[in-house]
PDB file of C-alpha atoms in Angstrom:
ATOM      1  CA  VAL J   1       0.000   0.000   0.000  1.00 47.00           C
ATOM      2  CA  TYR J   2       2.806   2.440   0.814  1.00 59.00           C
ATOM      3  CA  LEU J   3       4.351   2.258  -2.661  1.00 61.00           C
ATOM      4  CA  LEU J   4       1.065   3.144  -4.314  1.00 60.00           C
ATOM      5  CA  SER J   5       0.508   6.148  -2.052  1.00 69.00           C
ATOM      6  CA  ALA J   6       4.047   7.534  -1.981  1.00 74.00           C
ATOM      7  CA  GLY J   7       5.133  10.478  -4.071  1.00 79.00           C
ATOM      8  CA  ARG J   8       3.486  13.201  -6.075  1.00 80.00           C
ATOM      9  CA  PRO J   9       1.267  12.323  -9.037  1.00 81.00           C
ATOM     10  CA  VAL J  10       2.653  13.582 -12.350  1.00 77.00           C
ATOM     11  CA  VAL J  11      -0.167  14.588 -14.693  1.00 86.00           C
ATOM     12  CA  ASP J  12       0.804  17.034 -17.443  1.00 93.00           C
ATOM     13  CA  VAL J  13      -2.621  17.541 -19.042  1.00 96.00           C
ATOM     14  CA  ALA J  14      -5.666  19.289 -17.585  1.00 97.00           C
ATOM     15  CA  VAL J  15      -9.057  19.189 -19.318  1.00 96.00           C
ATOM     16  CA  LEU J  16     -11.393  22.067 -18.487  1.00 95.00           C
ATOM     17  CA  TYR J  17     -14.689  20.881 -17.004  1.00 94.00           C
ATOM     18  CA  PRO J  18     -17.599  22.373 -19.017  1.00 90.00           C
ATOM     19  CA  GLN J  19     -19.538  23.839 -16.104  1.00 91.00           C
ATOM     20  CA  CYS J  20     -20.750  27.031 -17.809  1.00 90.00           C
ATOM     21  CA  ASN J  21     -21.457  25.100 -21.023  1.00 86.00           C
ATOM     22  CA  GLN J  22     -23.750  22.777 -19.084  1.00 89.00           C
ATOM     23  CA  TRP J  23     -25.455  25.575 -17.171  1.00 90.00           C
ATOM     24  CA  ALA J  24     -26.176  27.287 -20.491  1.00 90.00           C
ATOM     25  CA  GLY J  25     -27.924  24.130 -21.704  1.00 87.00           C
ATOM     26  CA  TYR J  26     -25.265  23.128 -24.239  1.00 89.00           C
ATOM     27  CA  GLY J  27     -24.335  19.910 -22.455  1.00 86.00           C
ATOM     28  CA  PRO J  28     -20.886  18.517 -21.630  1.00 86.00           C
ATOM     29  CA  GLY J  29     -19.126  19.623 -24.800  1.00 86.00           C
ATOM     30  CA  MET J  30     -16.598  17.004 -25.862  1.00 89.00           C
ATOM     31  CA  ILE J  31     -15.222  16.212 -22.401  1.00 90.00           C
ATOM     32  CA  GLU J  32     -16.264  12.558 -22.311  1.00 92.00           C
ATOM     33  CA  GLU J  33     -14.813  11.794 -25.727  1.00 92.00           C
ATOM     34  CA  THR J  34     -11.702  13.823 -24.907  1.00 92.00           C
ATOM     35  CA  ILE J  35     -11.010  11.880 -21.712  1.00 92.00           C
ATOM     36  CA  SER J  36     -11.697   8.546 -23.453  1.00 91.00           C
ATOM     37  CA  ARG J  37      -9.322   9.348 -26.296  1.00 90.00           C
ATOM     38  CA  LEU J  38      -6.597  10.542 -23.941  1.00 91.00           C
ATOM     39  CA  ALA J  39      -6.859   7.366 -21.849  1.00 88.00           C
ATOM     40  CA  ALA J  40      -6.764   5.185 -24.975  1.00 86.00           C
ATOM     41  CA  SER J  41      -3.600   7.041 -26.033  1.00 87.00           C
ATOM     42  CA  GLN J  42      -1.954   6.549 -22.606  1.00 87.00           C
ATOM     43  CA  ILE J  43      -2.091  10.263 -21.842  1.00 90.00           C
ATOM     44  CA  ASP J  44      -2.920  10.826 -18.204  1.00 90.00           C
ATOM     45  CA  ALA J  45      -5.176  13.828 -17.643  1.00 93.00           C
ATOM     46  CA  ASP J  46      -7.091  15.455 -14.826  1.00 95.00           C
ATOM     47  CA  ILE J  47     -10.383  17.259 -15.191  1.00 96.00           C
ATOM     48  CA  ILE J  48      -9.956  20.769 -13.820  1.00 96.00           C
ATOM     49  CA  ASP J  49     -13.028  22.650 -12.685  1.00 96.00           C
ATOM     50  CA  PRO J  50     -13.354  26.371 -13.440  1.00 96.00           C
ATOM     51  CA  ALA J  51     -12.776  27.376  -9.788  1.00 96.00           C
ATOM     52  CA  SER J  52      -9.442  25.519  -9.796  1.00 97.00           C
ATOM     53  CA  LEU J  53      -8.507  27.144 -13.111  1.00 97.00           C
ATOM     54  CA  LEU J  54      -9.227  30.568 -11.637  1.00 97.00           C
ATOM     55  CA  ARG J  55      -7.142  30.016  -8.510  1.00 96.00           C
ATOM     56  CA  ALA J  56      -4.273  28.300 -10.359  1.00 97.00           C
ATOM     57  CA  GLU J  57      -0.889  29.954 -10.280  1.00 97.00           C
ATOM     58  CA  ILE J  58       1.225  30.053 -13.404  1.00 96.00           C
ATOM     59  CA  GLN J  59       4.803  28.962 -12.802  1.00 96.00           C
ATOM     60  CA  GLU J  60       7.339  28.083 -15.502  1.00 92.00           C
ATOM     61  CA  ASN J  61       4.719  27.525 -18.233  1.00 93.00           C
ATOM     62  CA  ALA J  62       2.565  25.356 -15.950  1.00 96.00           C
ATOM     63  CA  LEU J  63      -0.812  25.773 -14.293  1.00 97.00           C
ATOM     64  CA  VAL J  64      -0.202  24.968 -10.634  1.00 96.00           C
ATOM     65  CA  VAL J  65      -3.158  23.849  -8.542  1.00 95.00           C
ATOM     66  CA  GLY J  66      -2.075  22.619  -5.123  1.00 92.00           C
ATOM     67  CA  PRO J  67       0.625  19.986  -5.709  1.00 90.00           C
ATOM     68  CA  MET J  68      -0.376  19.477  -9.377  1.00 93.00           C
ATOM     69  CA  ARG J  69       1.494  21.061 -12.302  1.00 95.00           C
ATOM     70  CA  TYR J  70      -0.270  21.000 -15.665  1.00 96.00           C
ATOM     71  CA  ARG J  71       1.800  21.852 -18.726  1.00 96.00           C
ATOM     72  CA  LEU J  72      -1.125  21.718 -21.153  1.00 97.00           C
ATOM     73  CA  LEU J  73      -4.791  22.719 -20.948  1.00 97.00           C
ATOM     74  CA  VAL J  74      -7.454  21.193 -23.206  1.00 96.00           C
ATOM     75  CA  VAL J  75     -10.635  23.188 -23.842  1.00 96.00           C
ATOM     76  CA  PRO J  76     -12.988  20.383 -24.968  1.00 93.00           C
ATOM     77  CA  GLY J  77     -15.238  21.804 -27.671  1.00 90.00           C
ATOM     78  CA  LEU J  78     -17.165  24.264 -25.514  1.00 93.00           C
ATOM     79  CA  ARG J  79     -19.629  26.830 -26.722  1.00 94.00           C
ATOM     80  CA  CYS J  80     -19.964  28.775 -23.461  1.00 96.00           C
ATOM     81  CA  ILE J  81     -17.439  29.790 -20.786  1.00 96.00           C
ATOM     82  CA  ARG J  82     -17.214  32.611 -18.277  1.00 97.00           C
ATOM     83  CA  ARG J  83     -15.100  35.609 -19.162  1.00 98.00           C
ATOM     84  CA  SER J  84     -12.954  34.957 -16.099  1.00 97.00           C
ATOM     85  CA  GLU J  85     -12.166  31.466 -17.467  1.00 97.00           C
ATOM     86  CA  ALA J  86     -11.202  33.007 -20.821  1.00 98.00           C
ATOM     87  CA  ASP J  87      -8.937  35.451 -18.965  1.00 98.00           C
ATOM     88  CA  ALA J  88      -7.237  32.610 -17.072  1.00 98.00           C
ATOM     89  CA  ILE J  89      -6.707  30.643 -20.292  1.00 97.00           C
ATOM     90  CA  ARG J  90      -5.303  33.764 -21.981  1.00 97.00           C
ATOM     91  CA  ARG J  91      -2.889  34.401 -19.068  1.00 97.00           C
ATOM     92  CA  PHE J  92      -1.703  30.787 -19.276  1.00 97.00           C
ATOM     93  CA  ALA J  93      -1.082  31.076 -23.034  1.00 97.00           C
ATOM     94  CA  ASP J  94       0.597  34.477 -22.567  1.00 96.00           C
ATOM     95  CA  ALA J  95       2.976  32.870 -20.049  1.00 95.00           C
ATOM     96  CA  GLY J  96       3.974  30.214 -22.594  1.00 94.00           C
ATOM     97  CA  GLY J  97       1.542  27.504 -21.479  1.00 95.00           C
ATOM     98  CA  SER J  98       0.210  25.083 -24.086  1.00 96.00           C
ATOM     99  CA  VAL J  99      -3.498  25.204 -24.942  1.00 97.00           C
ATOM    100  CA  ILE J 100      -5.474  22.880 -27.226  1.00 96.00           C
ATOM    101  CA  VAL J 101      -9.019  23.850 -28.245  1.00 95.00           C
ATOM    102  CA  HIS J 102     -11.160  21.061 -29.660  1.00 90.00           C
ATOM    103  CA  ASP J 103     -13.303  21.621 -32.736  1.00 90.00           C
ATOM    104  CA  ARG J 104     -14.881  24.966 -31.774  1.00 92.00           C
ATOM    105  CA  TRP J 105     -13.945  28.189 -30.056  1.00 96.00           C
ATOM    106  CA  PRO J 106     -16.164  29.282 -27.170  1.00 96.00           C
ATOM    107  CA  ALA J 107     -18.355  32.093 -28.506  1.00 96.00           C
ATOM    108  CA  ASP J 108     -20.918  32.590 -25.740  1.00 97.00           C
ATOM    109  CA  SER J 109     -20.322  33.726 -22.185  1.00 96.00           C
ATOM    110  CA  ALA J 110     -22.432  33.783 -19.049  1.00 93.00           C
ATOM    111  CA  GLU J 111     -21.864  37.539 -18.851  1.00 95.00           C
ATOM    112  CA  GLY J 112     -22.224  38.617 -22.493  1.00 95.00           C
ATOM    113  CA  GLY J 113     -24.573  36.000 -23.882  1.00 94.00           C
ATOM    114  CA  VAL J 114     -24.523  34.629 -27.412  1.00 95.00           C
ATOM    115  CA  ASP J 115     -21.628  35.664 -29.664  1.00 96.00           C
ATOM    116  CA  ASP J 116     -19.957  37.720 -26.951  1.00 97.00           C
ATOM    117  CA  PRO J 117     -17.475  40.209 -28.505  1.00 98.00           C
ATOM    118  CA  TYR J 118     -15.243  39.729 -25.441  1.00 98.00           C
ATOM    119  CA  LEU J 119     -14.770  36.076 -26.414  1.00 97.00           C
ATOM    120  CA  ALA J 120     -14.190  37.032 -30.047  1.00 98.00           C
ATOM    121  CA  GLN J 121     -11.213  39.079 -28.809  1.00 98.00           C
ATOM    122  CA  PHE J 122     -10.138  36.150 -26.617  1.00 97.00           C
ATOM    123  CA  VAL J 123     -10.048  33.944 -29.729  1.00 97.00           C
ATOM    124  CA  ARG J 124      -7.999  36.524 -31.657  1.00 97.00           C
ATOM    125  CA  ASP J 125      -5.571  36.786 -28.728  1.00 97.00           C
ATOM    126  CA  LEU J 126      -5.074  33.010 -28.565  1.00 97.00           C
ATOM    127  CA  GLU J 127      -4.701  32.713 -32.322  1.00 97.00           C
ATOM    128  CA  ALA J 128      -2.012  35.412 -32.157  1.00 96.00           C
ATOM    129  CA  LYS J 129      -0.186  33.141 -29.660  1.00 95.00           C
ATOM    130  CA  GLY J 130      -0.364  30.254 -32.148  1.00 94.00           C
ATOM    131  CA  VAL J 131      -3.293  28.393 -30.575  1.00 94.00           C
ATOM    132  CA  ARG J 132      -5.366  26.716 -33.282  1.00 90.00           C
ATOM    133  CA  LEU J 133      -8.454  24.575 -33.313  1.00 92.00           C
ATOM    134  CA  SER J 134      -7.564  20.900 -33.170  1.00 91.00           C
ATOM    135  CA  SER J 135      -9.759  17.982 -34.092  1.00 92.00           C
ATOM    136  CA  ILE J 136     -10.312  15.550 -31.279  1.00 88.00           C
ATOM    137  CA  GLU J 137      -8.783  12.809 -33.434  1.00 91.00           C
ATOM    138  CA  ASP J 138      -5.474  14.718 -33.482  1.00 92.00           C
ATOM    139  CA  THR J 139      -5.273  15.280 -29.724  1.00 89.00           C
ATOM    140  CA  ALA J 140      -2.524  12.758 -28.927  1.00 88.00           C
ATOM    141  CA  ALA J 141      -0.367  14.039 -31.787  1.00 90.00           C
ATOM    142  CA  ALA J 142      -0.996  17.678 -30.799  1.00 91.00           C
ATOM    143  CA  ILE J 143       0.029  16.927 -27.213  1.00 90.00           C
ATOM    144  CA  ALA J 144       3.148  15.067 -28.368  1.00 90.00           C
ATOM    145  CA  THR J 145       4.104  18.027 -30.566  1.00 91.00           C
ATOM    146  CA  SER J 146       3.407  20.572 -27.841  1.00 89.00           C
ATOM    147  CA  ILE J 147       4.811  19.012 -24.649  1.00 87.00           C
ATOM    148  CA  GLY J 148       5.997  15.526 -25.612  1.00 85.00           C
ATOM    149  CA  ARG J 149       4.710  12.180 -24.377  1.00 80.00           C
ATOM    150  CA  ASP J 150       5.192  10.939 -20.823  1.00 75.00           C
ATOM    151  CA  LEU J 151       4.805   7.317 -21.872  1.00 75.00           C
ATOM    152  CA  GLU J 152       3.846   5.585 -25.102  1.00 77.00           C
ATOM    153  CA  VAL J 153       2.701   1.986 -25.320  1.00 78.00           C
ATOM    154  CA  ALA J 154       2.706   0.256 -28.702  1.00 80.00           C
ATOM    155  CA  GLY J 155       1.067  -2.937 -29.867  1.00 83.00           C
ATOM    156  CA  PRO J 156      -2.331  -4.326 -30.806  1.00 83.00           C
ATOM    157  CA  ASP J 157      -3.798  -3.990 -27.283  1.00 80.00           C
ATOM    158  CA  ALA J 158      -2.117  -0.705 -26.397  1.00 77.00           C
ATOM    159  CA  SER J 159      -5.369   1.245 -26.058  1.00 74.00           C
ATOM    160  CA  SER J 160      -6.379  -0.864 -23.046  1.00 76.00           C
ATOM    161  CA  VAL J 161      -3.186  -0.127 -21.070  1.00 77.00           C
ATOM    162  CA  ARG J 162      -3.488   2.450 -18.270  1.00 73.00           C
ATOM    163  CA  TYR J 163      -0.780   3.774 -15.970  1.00 74.00           C
ATOM    164  CA  GLN J 164      -0.070   6.140 -13.125  1.00 75.00           C
ATOM    165  CA  HIS J 165       3.106   8.222 -12.996  1.00 77.00           C
ATOM    166  CA  VAL J 166       4.384   9.427  -9.631  1.00 77.00           C
ATOM    167  CA  ASN J 167       7.560  11.153  -8.567  1.00 79.00           C
ATOM    168  CA  HIS J 168       9.014  10.195  -5.216  1.00 79.00           C
ATOM    169  CA  ALA J 169      12.347  11.443  -3.906  1.00 84.00           C
ATOM    170  CA  ASP J 170      13.279  12.656  -7.426  1.00 85.00           C
ATOM    171  CA  ASN J 171      12.582   9.205  -8.900  1.00 84.00           C
ATOM    172  CA  ASP J 172       9.907   8.630 -11.526  1.00 77.00           C
ATOM    173  CA  MET J 173       7.754   5.544 -10.997  1.00 76.00           C
ATOM    174  CA  TYR J 174       5.073   4.128 -13.267  1.00 73.00           C
ATOM    175  CA  TRP J 175       2.307   1.783 -12.130  1.00 75.00           C
TER     176      TRP J 175
END
């Protein structure tokens, strides 16, 4: 039991939970498919809620929430987010953090409603930083290009392999 609980989890990818999208009646966006595809590609990811995104610190191109350090944020095909979430995503990208947006840019906000001009500027700002829309099918490749792969398993049954990466006393361990 001790070995499995020792160390700090290493998870490089955060996926934004679609709270505002759901409240607006648009449903969960592409979060379920995103998480399934990441797991099948052996890419460990955490779902980050908007409150955690807003309180995250940005240190050395990473979103830091408690002991977790995320080097890449996935925005999973959302139509609606809060302006404060857009601001946090923009700050992360401005600081050199990696952002992947699946299939659609958020256009509606809780504050400005449908086709919020504030979010149109947010999109222009991210595009100026090199953030582009990415199809969900290209997620693993986009992550590999952006931050590299933590672990890659090959073979006919690779999609069923799961792992946990922890760092303990400056040693990386995989379970």
